[in-house]
Amino acid sequence: MTQYRNIFIKISLFLIQIVNEIVPKDQNRIIFYSYVDYSDNCRTLYERLKLSDDFAGYKITWIVKEPSRFHDGNYATEFVKHKSLKSFFRFLRSKYIFRTHSLFGGIYSKNRQVMCLAWHGMPLKRIGVLNGESIKRNDYNFLNVTSPLFQKIMADSMNSNLEKNIITGLPRNDDLFSSNEILKVLDLSNFSKVVIWMPTFRNSFSGICNGIETITGVPLFEKIQNFEVFNEILSKFGIVLLLKLHPWASNRFGNNLNFSHIRLIRDSEIPSQFTLYNLVGASDALLTDYSSVYIDYLLIDKPIGFVFDDMEEYQSGRGFNFDPVEEYLPGEIITNIDQLFEFFDKVATDEDKYQGDRDKVCKLFHTFRDGKSSERFLRAVGLL
């Protein structure tokens, strides 16, 4: 059955490609598509485009899974359902396409559309061709990267031409430089410190587990009950820990994670006027492992802790773009609970011995260290 389904998809995409070459394009029509809905680089690009003097002349469509959840005030932006006929027709008529993930199989008219991959993170871990995937020459007009180092890595990973990977920075990183207003809205202002923990999702679409996946999705924590003692430690420090799991793992806790100093943050719980990266930027420290979020976090120069207990397993499986990877991790390496407690103790007392290391790695990873990546990307595309 899977074989027939794949054949059907290939035939369908081939027919869509033919139709797409025939249908005329509206030079002012733009499509945005992201996973999760209305988020990440595409949302920040859209918010920046709204500030343009030319914005009123654009016809903008957001393709989302639940259109009823969205309405952008007085703007004429429309939200249409993913994979609906309307989304298909809008796609056929659009000159510009911005996406973080695959949309209609990634096809587009190479001569009549501008395909912009608002890529969702610079990869520490190997992806695409470098991860053993067979990818034909990847066709797009623009993909945003943060430095010459990642320009080469993404070209190799995507099997693309180097010049298509443009050094603008990631648009979503602009949100790191916003104020701390989101902490007041989320009732987090009364804590002495706010630490956000964003673990990597170790499973893949193919079902392969990269590294070791705990039941909770959080390294070092095998059971929800383990968080009870941890919460007591955090309360002594006056620190609140925000757990932001991958969207595919965030339902593991259900409603069972209910502690005074540990909060589970889901995408749906972030107030609509803010983005996840507003919250990340307002935090005082970051915990992660192999996630590209730490590469973004370098821009605001705050402490980072790397929590993992499966380095060998991950290295032998998915692997990394850098070797030895530890030289590119400018922060505490945490492999057990005691070291995790020590990290929070240092955050509470403002002990930070990795600032120089962060600056060194940041210079490798980021050409620009400001909040203007969206503007650079839109100018490169020709919309500003």
JSON list of N, CA and C in Angstrom, two decimals, residues 125-179:
[
{"chain": "A", "resi": 125, "resn": "LYS", "atom": "N", "xyz": [24.07, 19.29, 14.45]},
{"chain": "A", "resi": 125, "resn": "LYS", "atom": "CA", "xyz": [24.02, 17.89, 14.05]},
{"chain": "A", "resi": 125, "resn": "LYS", "atom": "C", "xyz": [23.88, 17.80, 12.53]},
{"chain": "A", "resi": 126, "resn": "ARG", "atom": "N", "xyz": [24.31, 16.69, 11.97]},
{"chain": "A", "resi": 126, "resn": "ARG", "atom": "CA", "xyz": [24.28, 16.53, 10.52]},
{"chain": "A", "resi": 126, "resn": "ARG", "atom": "C", "xyz": [22.86, 16.38, 10.02]},
{"chain": "A", "resi": 127, "resn": "ILE", "atom": "N", "xyz": [22.58, 17.01, 8.87]},
{"chain": "A", "resi": 127, "resn": "ILE", "atom": "CA", "xyz": [21.28, 16.92, 8.23]},
{"chain": "A", "resi": 127, "resn": "ILE", "atom": "C", "xyz": [21.49, 16.66, 6.74]},
{"chain": "A", "resi": 128, "resn": "GLY", "atom": "N", "xyz": [20.41, 16.24, 6.07]},
{"chain": "A", "resi": 128, "resn": "GLY", "atom": "CA", "xyz": [20.44, 16.10, 4.62]},
{"chain": "A", "resi": 128, "resn": "GLY", "atom": "C", "xyz": [21.52, 15.16, 4.11]},
{"chain": "A", "resi": 129, "resn": "VAL", "atom": "N", "xyz": [22.21, 15.61, 3.08]},
{"chain": "A", "resi": 129, "resn": "VAL", "atom": "CA", "xyz": [23.26, 14.80, 2.45]},
{"chain": "A", "resi": 129, "resn": "VAL", "atom": "C", "xyz": [24.32, 14.40, 3.46]},
{"chain": "A", "resi": 130, "resn": "LEU", "atom": "N", "xyz": [24.70, 15.30, 4.34]},
{"chain": "A", "resi": 130, "resn": "LEU", "atom": "CA", "xyz": [25.73, 15.01, 5.33]},
{"chain": "A", "resi": 130, "resn": "LEU", "atom": "C", "xyz": [25.26, 13.98, 6.36]},
{"chain": "A", "resi": 131, "resn": "ASN", "atom": "N", "xyz": [23.94, 13.74, 6.40]},
{"chain": "A", "resi": 131, "resn": "ASN", "atom": "CA", "xyz": [23.39, 12.71, 7.28]},
{"chain": "A", "resi": 131, "resn": "ASN", "atom": "C", "xyz": [23.06, 11.44, 6.50]},
{"chain": "A", "resi": 132, "resn": "GLY", "atom": "N", "xyz": [23.58, 11.34, 5.28]},
{"chain": "A", "resi": 132, "resn": "GLY", "atom": "CA", "xyz": [23.40, 10.13, 4.49]},
{"chain": "A", "resi": 132, "resn": "GLY", "atom": "C", "xyz": [22.15, 10.09, 3.65]},
{"chain": "A", "resi": 133, "resn": "GLU", "atom": "N", "xyz": [21.38, 11.19, 3.59]},
{"chain": "A", "resi": 133, "resn": "GLU", "atom": "CA", "xyz": [20.18, 11.21, 2.77]},
{"chain": "A", "resi": 133, "resn": "GLU", "atom": "C", "xyz": [20.54, 11.44, 1.30]},
{"chain": "A", "resi": 134, "resn": "SER", "atom": "N", "xyz": [19.73, 10.87, 0.43]},
{"chain": "A", "resi": 134, "resn": "SER", "atom": "CA", "xyz": [19.93, 11.06, -1.00]},
{"chain": "A", "resi": 134, "resn": "SER", "atom": "C", "xyz": [19.05, 12.22, -1.46]},
{"chain": "A", "resi": 135, "resn": "ILE", "atom": "N", "xyz": [19.67, 13.34, -1.74]},
{"chain": "A", "resi": 135, "resn": "ILE", "atom": "CA", "xyz": [18.93, 14.54, -2.14]},
{"chain": "A", "resi": 135, "resn": "ILE", "atom": "C", "xyz": [19.42, 15.01, -3.50]},
{"chain": "A", "resi": 136, "resn": "LYS", "atom": "N", "xyz": [18.51, 15.11, -4.44]},
{"chain": "A", "resi": 136, "resn": "LYS", "atom": "CA", "xyz": [18.89, 15.66, -5.74]},
{"chain": "A", "resi": 136, "resn": "LYS", "atom": "C", "xyz": [19.18, 17.14, -5.58]},
{"chain": "A", "resi": 137, "resn": "ARG", "atom": "N", "xyz": [19.73, 17.76, -6.60]},
{"chain": "A", "resi": 137, "resn": "ARG", "atom": "CA", "xyz": [20.05, 19.18, -6.53]},
{"chain": "A", "resi": 137, "resn": "ARG", "atom": "C", "xyz": [18.86, 19.97, -6.00]},
{"chain": "A", "resi": 138, "resn": "ASN", "atom": "N", "xyz": [19.05, 20.60, -4.83]},
{"chain": "A", "resi": 138, "resn": "ASN", "atom": "CA", "xyz": [17.95, 21.26, -4.14]},
{"chain": "A", "resi": 138, "resn": "ASN", "atom": "C", "xyz": [17.68, 22.62, -4.76]},
{"chain": "A", "resi": 139, "resn": "ASP", "atom": "N", "xyz": [16.47, 22.80, -5.23]},
{"chain": "A", "resi": 139, "resn": "ASP", "atom": "CA", "xyz": [16.13, 24.02, -5.94]},
{"chain": "A", "resi": 139, "resn": "ASP", "atom": "C", "xyz": [15.38, 25.00, -5.04]},
{"chain": "A", "resi": 140, "resn": "TYR", "atom": "N", "xyz": [15.96, 26.16, -4.85]},
{"chain": "A", "resi": 140, "resn": "TYR", "atom": "CA", "xyz": [15.31, 27.28, -4.19]},
{"chain": "A", "resi": 140, "resn": "TYR", "atom": "C", "xyz": [16.11, 28.51, -4.58]},
{"chain": "A", "resi": 141, "resn": "ASN", "atom": "N", "xyz": [15.54, 29.66, -4.34]},
{"chain": "A", "resi": 141, "resn": "ASN", "atom": "CA", "xyz": [16.23, 30.90, -4.69]},
{"chain": "A", "resi": 141, "resn": "ASN", "atom": "C", "xyz": [17.05, 31.46, -3.54]},
{"chain": "A", "resi": 142, "resn": "PHE", "atom": "N", "xyz": [16.51, 31.34, -2.32]},
{"chain": "A", "resi": 142, "resn": "PHE", "atom": "CA", "xyz": [17.18, 31.89, -1.15]},
{"chain": "A", "resi": 142, "resn": "PHE", "atom": "C", "xyz": [17.01, 30.98, 0.06]},
{"chain": "A", "resi": 143, "resn": "LEU", "atom": "N", "xyz": [18.08, 30.81, 0.80]},
{"chain": "A", "resi": 143, "resn": "LEU", "atom": "CA", "xyz": [18.03, 30.15, 2.10]},
{"chain": "A", "resi": 143, "resn": "LEU", "atom": "C", "xyz": [18.89, 30.98, 3.04]},
{"chain": "A", "resi": 144, "resn": "ASN", "atom": "N", "xyz": [18.34, 31.33, 4.20]},
{"chain": "A", "resi": 144, "resn": "ASN", "atom": "CA", "xyz": [19.07, 32.19, 5.13]},
{"chain": "A", "resi": 144, "resn": "ASN", "atom": "C", "xyz": [20.06, 31.40, 5.99]},
{"chain": "A", "resi": 145, "resn": "VAL", "atom": "N", "xyz": [21.28, 31.92, 6.09]},
{"chain": "A", "resi": 145, "resn": "VAL", "atom": "CA", "xyz": [22.30, 31.34, 6.96]},
{"chain": "A", "resi": 145, "resn": "VAL", "atom": "C", "xyz": [22.90, 32.47, 7.79]},
{"chain": "A", "resi": 146, "resn": "THR", "atom": "N", "xyz": [23.72, 32.10, 8.77]},
{"chain": "A", "resi": 146, "resn": "THR", "atom": "CA", "xyz": [24.22, 33.10, 9.72]},
{"chain": "A", "resi": 146, "resn": "THR", "atom": "C", "xyz": [25.69, 33.48, 9.52]},
{"chain": "A", "resi": 147, "resn": "SER", "atom": "N", "xyz": [26.44, 32.69, 8.75]},
{"chain": "A", "resi": 147, "resn": "SER", "atom": "CA", "xyz": [27.87, 32.98, 8.58]},
{"chain": "A", "resi": 147, "resn": "SER", "atom": "C", "xyz": [28.42, 32.18, 7.40]},
{"chain": "A", "resi": 148, "resn": "PRO", "atom": "N", "xyz": [29.62, 32.52, 6.92]},
{"chain": "A", "resi": 148, "resn": "PRO", "atom": "CA", "xyz": [30.24, 31.73, 5.84]},
{"chain": "A", "resi": 148, "resn": "PRO", "atom": "C", "xyz": [30.41, 30.26, 6.22]},
{"chain": "A", "resi": 149, "resn": "LEU", "atom": "N", "xyz": [30.66, 29.99, 7.49]},
{"chain": "A", "resi": 149, "resn": "LEU", "atom": "CA", "xyz": [30.81, 28.61, 7.95]},
{"chain": "A", "resi": 149, "resn": "LEU", "atom": "C", "xyz": [29.54, 27.81, 7.66]},
{"chain": "A", "resi": 150, "resn": "PHE", "atom": "N", "xyz": [28.39, 28.37, 8.04]},
{"chain": "A", "resi": 150, "resn": "PHE", "atom": "CA", "xyz": [27.13, 27.66, 7.82]},
{"chain": "A", "resi": 150, "resn": "PHE", "atom": "C", "xyz": [26.66, 27.78, 6.37]},
{"chain": "A", "resi": 151, "resn": "GLN", "atom": "N", "xyz": [27.13, 28.75, 5.66]},
{"chain": "A", "resi": 151, "resn": "GLN", "atom": "CA", "xyz": [26.83, 28.84, 4.23]},
{"chain": "A", "resi": 151, "resn": "GLN", "atom": "C", "xyz": [27.34, 27.59, 3.52]},
{"chain": "A", "resi": 152, "resn": "LYS", "atom": "N", "xyz": [28.54, 27.18, 3.85]},
{"chain": "A", "resi": 152, "resn": "LYS", "atom": "CA", "xyz": [29.15, 25.97, 3.25]},
{"chain": "A", "resi": 152, "resn": "LYS", "atom": "C", "xyz": [28.45, 24.71, 3.76]},
{"chain": "A", "resi": 153, "resn": "ILE", "atom": "N", "xyz": [28.18, 24.64, 5.06]},
{"chain": "A", "resi": 153, "resn": "ILE", "atom": "CA", "xyz": [27.54, 23.46, 5.64]},
{"chain": "A", "resi": 153, "resn": "ILE", "atom": "C", "xyz": [26.16, 23.24, 5.04]},
{"chain": "A", "resi": 154, "resn": "MET", "atom": "N", "xyz": [25.38, 24.32, 4.90]},
{"chain": "A", "resi": 154, "resn": "MET", "atom": "CA", "xyz": [24.03, 24.18, 4.34]},
{"chain": "A", "resi": 154, "resn": "MET", "atom": "C", "xyz": [24.07, 23.84, 2.86]},
{"chain": "A", "resi": 155, "resn": "ALA", "atom": "N", "xyz": [25.03, 24.39, 2.13]},
{"chain": "A", "resi": 155, "resn": "ALA", "atom": "CA", "xyz": [25.15, 24.04, 0.71]},
{"chain": "A", "resi": 155, "resn": "ALA", "atom": "C", "xyz": [25.44, 22.54, 0.55]},
{"chain": "A", "resi": 156, "resn": "ASP", "atom": "N", "xyz": [26.33, 22.03, 1.39]},
{"chain": "A", "resi": 156, "resn": "ASP", "atom": "CA", "xyz": [26.67, 20.61, 1.34]},
{"chain": "A", "resi": 156, "resn": "ASP", "atom": "C", "xyz": [25.50, 19.74, 1.82]},
{"chain": "A", "resi": 157, "resn": "SER", "atom": "N", "xyz": [24.80, 20.21, 2.85]},
{"chain": "A", "resi": 157, "resn": "SER", "atom": "CA", "xyz": [23.69, 19.44, 3.42]},
{"chain": "A", "resi": 157, "resn": "SER", "atom": "C", "xyz": [22.51, 19.36, 2.46]},
{"chain": "A", "resi": 158, "resn": "MET", "atom": "N", "xyz": [22.24, 20.48, 1.77]},
{"chain": "A", "resi": 158, "resn": "MET", "atom": "CA", "xyz": [21.07, 20.57, 0.90]},
{"chain": "A", "resi": 158, "resn": "MET", "atom": "C", "xyz": [21.39, 20.26, -0.55]},
{"chain": "A", "resi": 159, "resn": "ASN", "atom": "N", "xyz": [22.65, 20.00, -0.85]},
{"chain": "A", "resi": 159, "resn": "ASN", "atom": "CA", "xyz": [23.08, 19.77, -2.23]},
{"chain": "A", "resi": 159, "resn": "ASN", "atom": "C", "xyz": [22.66, 20.96, -3.10]},
{"chain": "A", "resi": 160, "resn": "SER", "atom": "N", "xyz": [23.04, 22.15, -2.64]},
{"chain": "A", "resi": 160, "resn": "SER", "atom": "CA", "xyz": [22.63, 23.38, -3.31]},
{"chain": "A", "resi": 160, "resn": "SER", "atom": "C", "xyz": [23.84, 24.22, -3.67]},
{"chain": "A", "resi": 161, "resn": "ASN", "atom": "N", "xyz": [23.61, 25.23, -4.49]},
{"chain": "A", "resi": 161, "resn": "ASN", "atom": "CA", "xyz": [24.67, 26.16, -4.85]},
{"chain": "A", "resi": 161, "resn": "ASN", "atom": "C", "xyz": [24.97, 27.09, -3.68]},
{"chain": "A", "resi": 162, "resn": "LEU", "atom": "N", "xyz": [26.25, 27.35, -3.46]},
{"chain": "A", "resi": 162, "resn": "LEU", "atom": "CA", "xyz": [26.68, 28.15, -2.31]},
{"chain": "A", "resi": 162, "resn": "LEU", "atom": "C", "xyz": [26.01, 29.52, -2.29]},
{"chain": "A", "resi": 163, "resn": "GLU", "atom": "N", "xyz": [25.92, 30.17, -3.46]},
{"chain": "A", "resi": 163, "resn": "GLU", "atom": "CA", "xyz": [25.42, 31.55, -3.51]},
{"chain": "A", "resi": 163, "resn": "GLU", "atom": "C", "xyz": [23.94, 31.66, -3.21]},
{"chain": "A", "resi": 164, "resn": "LYS", "atom": "N", "xyz": [23.21, 30.55, -3.21]},
{"chain": "A", "resi": 164, "resn": "LYS", "atom": "CA", "xyz": [21.79, 30.60, -2.86]},
{"chain": "A", "resi": 164, "resn": "LYS", "atom": "C", "xyz": [21.58, 30.67, -1.35]},
{"chain": "A", "resi": 165, "resn": "ASN", "atom": "N", "xyz": [22.62, 30.33, -0.60]},
{"chain": "A", "resi": 165, "resn": "ASN", "atom": "CA", "xyz": [22.55, 30.39, 0.86]},
{"chain": "A", "resi": 165, "resn": "ASN", "atom": "C", "xyz": [23.11, 31.75, 1.29]},
{"chain": "A", "resi": 166, "resn": "ILE", "atom": "N", "xyz": [22.22, 32.68, 1.60]},
{"chain": "A", "resi": 166, "resn": "ILE", "atom": "CA", "xyz": [22.62, 34.07, 1.80]},
{"chain": "A", "resi": 166, "resn": "ILE", "atom": "C", "xyz": [22.83, 34.37, 3.29]},
{"chain": "A", "resi": 167, "resn": "ILE", "atom": "N", "xyz": [23.88, 35.09, 3.56]},
{"chain": "A", "resi": 167, "resn": "ILE", "atom": "CA", "xyz": [24.25, 35.41, 4.94]},
{"chain": "A", "resi": 167, "resn": "ILE", "atom": "C", "xyz": [23.46, 36.63, 5.40]},
{"chain": "A", "resi": 168, "resn": "THR", "atom": "N", "xyz": [22.35, 36.37, 6.04]},
{"chain": "A", "resi": 168, "resn": "THR", "atom": "CA", "xyz": [21.50, 37.45, 6.56]},
{"chain": "A", "resi": 168, "resn": "THR", "atom": "C", "xyz": [21.29, 37.33, 8.06]},
{"chain": "A", "resi": 169, "resn": "GLY", "atom": "N", "xyz": [21.53, 36.15, 8.62]},
{"chain": "A", "resi": 169, "resn": "GLY", "atom": "CA", "xyz": [21.09, 35.84, 9.97]},
{"chain": "A", "resi": 169, "resn": "GLY", "atom": "C", "xyz": [19.69, 35.24, 9.90]},
{"chain": "A", "resi": 170, "resn": "LEU", "atom": "N", "xyz": [19.24, 34.66, 11.00]},
{"chain": "A", "resi": 170, "resn": "LEU", "atom": "CA", "xyz": [17.90, 34.06, 11.05]},
{"chain": "A", "resi": 170, "resn": "LEU", "atom": "C", "xyz": [16.90, 35.11, 11.52]},
{"chain": "A", "resi": 171, "resn": "PRO", "atom": "N", "xyz": [15.83, 35.33, 10.75]},
{"chain": "A", "resi": 171, "resn": "PRO", "atom": "CA", "xyz": [14.83, 36.34, 11.12]},
{"chain": "A", "resi": 171, "resn": "PRO", "atom": "C", "xyz": [14.30, 36.20, 12.54]},
{"chain": "A", "resi": 172, "resn": "ARG", "atom": "N", "xyz": [14.04, 34.96, 12.99]},
{"chain": "A", "resi": 172, "resn": "ARG", "atom": "CA", "xyz": [13.47, 34.78, 14.32]},
{"chain": "A", "resi": 172, "resn": "ARG", "atom": "C", "xyz": [14.38, 35.32, 15.41]},
{"chain": "A", "resi": 173, "resn": "ASN", "atom": "N", "xyz": [15.70, 35.40, 15.13]},
{"chain": "A", "resi": 173, "resn": "ASN", "atom": "CA", "xyz": [16.63, 35.89, 16.14]},
{"chain": "A", "resi": 173, "resn": "ASN", "atom": "C", "xyz": [16.43, 37.36, 16.45]},
{"chain": "A", "resi": 174, "resn": "ASP", "atom": "N", "xyz": [15.75, 38.08, 15.57]},
{"chain": "A", "resi": 174, "resn": "ASP", "atom": "CA", "xyz": [15.42, 39.48, 15.87]},
{"chain": "A", "resi": 174, "resn": "ASP", "atom": "C", "xyz": [14.58, 39.57, 17.15]},
{"chain": "A", "resi": 175, "resn": "ASP", "atom": "N", "xyz": [13.77, 38.54, 17.39]},
{"chain": "A", "resi": 175, "resn": "ASP", "atom": "CA", "xyz": [12.89, 38.55, 18.56]},
{"chain": "A", "resi": 175, "resn": "ASP", "atom": "C", "xyz": [13.64, 38.36, 19.87]},
{"chain": "A", "resi": 176, "resn": "LEU", "atom": "N", "xyz": [14.89, 37.91, 19.78]},
{"chain": "A", "resi": 176, "resn": "LEU", "atom": "CA", "xyz": [15.70, 37.76, 20.99]},
{"chain": "A", "resi": 176, "resn": "LEU", "atom": "C", "xyz": [16.01, 39.10, 21.63]},
{"chain": "A", "resi": 177, "resn": "PHE", "atom": "N", "xyz": [15.97, 40.15, 20.83]},
{"chain": "A", "resi": 177, "resn": "PHE", "atom": "CA", "xyz": [16.40, 41.47, 21.30]},
{"chain": "A", "resi": 177, "resn": "PHE", "atom": "C", "xyz": [15.24, 42.33, 21.79]},
{"chain": "A", "resi": 178, "resn": "SER", "atom": "N", "xyz": [14.08, 41.72, 22.01]},
{"chain": "A", "resi": 178, "resn": "SER", "atom": "CA", "xyz": [12.92, 42.47, 22.49]},
{"chain": "A", "resi": 178, "resn": "SER", "atom": "C", "xyz": [13.01, 42.67, 23.99]},
{"chain": "A", "resi": 179, "resn": "SER", "atom": "N", "xyz": [12.04, 43.37, 24.57]},
{"chain": "A", "resi": 179, "resn": "SER", "atom": "CA", "xyz": [12.03, 43.63, 26.01]},
{"chain": "A", "resi": 179, "resn": "SER", "atom": "C", "xyz": [11.58, 42.39, 26.77]}
]
